[in-house]
Amino acid sequence: MNVMEHLLSHIKNYYTLSDEAQQALFDCFTKVTAFKNELLITEGSICRELYFLEQGALRGFYNVDGKEITHWFGFENDFVTSFHSFITGKPAVENIQLIENSTLWSISKNALTALFNQYHEVERLVRIVYERYYIRLEERYVNAQFKTAKELYENLLKQSPHILERVPLGYVASYLGISQETLSRIRGRL
């Protein structure tokens, strides 16, 4: 399967576009190769690109009092960006770092806006992408508020075991809101 077919087959999971809109959308994407530990987006900069992660892994994190707090991970077939910055045009408050060598496809905010005006179905597609992002964010927030560290880890094991296979444990501990030592104890008991 070539890149266009891969991207478009994934997009169909969100919303089916006409052939003309698919081609116009694909023509606006640019291939980006990024390497492990590179920062794709840095806090304080304005994010002007939406990315489709074809291959690789990355994380979103905040710097709080000199500590990095990981709040999400992205893997193959995810759309990723600093959504707040991308949508509002304000500086990002998060960083996005590659945790594996990665291949991404980027589309600029300007190109996407032009597509919205020409193909309303593209606007609908992106709205659905935003909705799914919001739902994941809300689920994560609710889980963090009402579950114990052990329950959070067990949920991660059940729902997203690939994270544990591909992400350093320090990032996983930060994501769960616990120390690496607590994570080691929980893992040791299971």
C-alpha positions as CSV (number, residue, x, y, z in Angstrom):
1,M,0.0,0.0,0.0
2,N,1.5,3.4,-1.0
3,V,1.5,6.3,1.4
4,M,-1.5,8.0,-0.2
5,E,-3.6,4.8,0.1
6,H,-2.5,4.3,3.7
7,L,-3.4,7.9,4.7
8,L,-6.7,7.9,2.9
9,S,-7.7,4.5,4.2
10,H,-7.1,5.8,7.7
11,I,-9.0,9.0,7.0
12,K,-12.0,6.8,5.9
13,N,-12.1,5.6,9.6
14,Y,-13.1,9.1,10.4
15,Y,-15.1,10.2,7.4
16,T,-15.3,9.3,3.7
17,L,-14.3,12.0,1.3
18,S,-15.0,12.4,-2.4
19,D,-12.2,11.5,-4.7
20,E,-11.6,15.1,-5.6
21,A,-11.4,16.2,-1.9
22,Q,-9.1,13.2,-1.1
23,Q,-6.7,14.3,-3.8
24,A,-6.8,17.9,-2.8
25,L,-6.1,17.0,0.8
26,F,-3.3,14.6,-0.1
27,D,-1.7,17.2,-2.3
28,C,-1.4,19.6,0.7
29,F,0.5,17.1,2.9
30,T,4.3,17.2,3.1
31,K,6.5,14.3,4.3
32,V,8.5,15.0,7.5
33,T,11.2,12.7,8.8
34,A,12.1,13.2,12.4
35,F,14.5,11.4,14.7
36,K,14.3,10.1,18.3
37,N,14.5,12.9,20.9
38,E,13.9,15.7,18.4
39,L,11.3,18.2,19.4
40,L,8.5,18.5,16.8
41,I,6.9,21.4,18.7
42,T,8.3,23.5,21.5
43,E,6.5,25.5,24.2
44,G,6.3,29.2,23.3
45,S,6.2,28.7,19.6
46,I,3.0,28.8,17.5
47,C,2.0,25.5,16.0
48,R,1.1,26.0,12.4
49,E,1.0,22.3,11.3
50,L,-1.2,19.3,11.8
51,Y,0.6,16.0,11.5
52,F,-0.4,12.5,10.6
53,L,2.0,10.0,12.2
54,E,2.6,7.3,9.6
55,Q,5.4,5.5,11.5
56,G,7.0,6.1,14.9
57,A,6.0,7.4,18.4
58,L,6.0,10.6,20.2
59,R,4.9,12.2,23.4
60,G,3.4,15.5,24.5
61,F,4.7,17.0,27.7
62,Y,4.7,20.1,29.9
63,N,7.6,21.6,31.8
64,V,6.4,22.2,35.4
65,D,8.8,23.5,38.0
66,G,11.8,22.0,36.1
67,K,10.0,18.6,35.7
68,E,8.7,17.1,32.4
69,I,5.1,15.9,32.8
70,T,4.1,13.6,30.0
71,H,0.4,13.9,29.3
72,W,-0.1,12.0,26.0
73,F,1.5,9.6,23.5
74,G,1.1,9.4,19.8
75,F,1.6,6.4,17.6
76,E,1.0,5.2,14.0
77,N,-2.2,6.6,12.4
78,D,-2.7,9.4,15.0
79,F,-3.2,13.0,14.1
80,V,-1.0,15.0,16.3
81,T,-0.3,18.7,17.0
82,S,-0.5,21.1,19.9
83,F,-4.2,21.4,19.3
84,H,-4.7,24.6,21.4
85,S,-1.9,26.4,19.6
86,F,-2.9,25.1,16.2
87,I,-6.6,26.2,16.6
88,T,-6.1,29.5,18.4
89,G,-2.8,30.7,16.9
90,K,-1.4,31.3,20.4
91,P,2.0,30.0,21.6
92,A,2.1,26.3,22.6
93,V,2.3,25.5,26.3
94,E,3.4,22.0,25.6
95,N,6.3,20.3,23.8
96,I,6.0,17.3,21.4
97,Q,9.1,15.0,21.3
98,L,9.8,12.0,19.2
99,I,10.5,8.9,21.2
100,E,11.3,6.9,18.1
101,N,12.5,7.8,14.6
102,S,9.3,8.8,12.8
103,T,7.7,9.5,9.5
104,L,5.0,12.1,9.6
105,W,2.9,14.0,7.1
106,S,2.2,17.7,7.8
107,I,-0.4,20.0,6.5
108,S,-0.3,23.7,7.3
109,K,-3.2,25.6,9.0
110,N,-3.4,27.9,6.0
111,A,-3.7,25.0,3.5
112,L,-6.3,23.3,5.7
113,T,-8.3,26.5,6.0
114,A,-8.3,26.8,2.2
115,L,-9.5,23.2,1.9
116,F,-12.3,23.9,4.4
117,N,-13.5,26.7,2.2
118,Q,-13.4,24.6,-1.0
119,Y,-14.5,21.2,0.4
120,H,-16.9,21.3,3.3
121,E,-16.4,17.6,3.7
122,V,-12.8,18.2,4.7
123,E,-14.0,20.6,7.4
124,R,-16.3,17.8,8.7
125,L,-13.4,15.3,8.7
126,V,-11.2,17.6,10.8
127,R,-14.1,18.4,13.2
128,I,-14.4,14.6,13.8
129,V,-10.6,14.4,14.4
130,Y,-11.0,17.2,16.9
131,E,-14.0,15.5,18.6
132,R,-12.0,12.2,19.0
133,Y,-9.1,14.2,20.5
134,Y,-11.4,15.9,22.9
135,I,-13.0,12.6,24.0
136,R,-9.6,11.0,24.6
137,L,-8.6,14.1,26.6
138,E,-11.7,14.0,28.8
139,E,-11.4,10.3,29.4
140,R,-7.8,10.8,30.5
141,Y,-8.8,13.6,32.8
142,V,-11.7,11.6,34.4
143,N,-9.4,8.6,34.9
144,A,-6.7,10.7,36.5
145,Q,-9.2,12.2,38.9
146,F,-11.0,9.1,40.1
147,K,-8.7,6.1,39.7
148,T,-5.8,4.9,41.9
149,A,-2.3,4.5,40.4
150,K,-2.8,0.7,40.3
151,E,-6.1,1.1,38.5
152,L,-4.5,3.5,36.0
153,Y,-1.7,1.1,35.3
154,E,-4.1,-1.9,35.0
155,N,-6.2,0.2,32.6
156,L,-3.1,1.0,30.5
157,L,-2.2,-2.7,30.4
158,K,-5.6,-3.6,29.2
159,Q,-6.4,-0.6,26.8
160,S,-2.9,0.3,25.5
161,P,-0.3,-2.3,26.1
162,H,1.7,-1.0,23.1
163,I,2.6,2.0,25.3
164,L,4.4,-0.2,27.8
165,E,6.2,-2.0,24.9
166,R,7.5,1.2,23.2
167,V,7.8,3.9,25.8
168,P,10.5,4.3,28.4
169,L,9.1,3.6,31.9
170,G,10.0,7.1,33.2
171,Y,7.6,8.6,30.6
172,V,4.9,6.0,31.5
173,A,5.2,6.9,35.2
174,S,4.9,10.6,34.4
175,Y,1.9,9.9,32.2
176,L,0.2,8.0,35.1
177,G,1.1,10.8,37.5
178,I,3.3,8.6,39.7
179,S,7.0,8.2,40.5
180,Q,9.0,5.6,38.7
181,E,9.5,3.8,42.0
182,T,5.8,3.6,42.5
183,L,5.4,2.2,39.0
184,S,8.0,-0.4,39.7
185,R,6.2,-1.5,42.9
186,I,2.9,-1.7,41.0
187,R,4.5,-3.7,38.2
188,G,6.2,-6.0,40.8
189,R,2.9,-6.9,42.4
190,L,1.1,-7.8,39.2
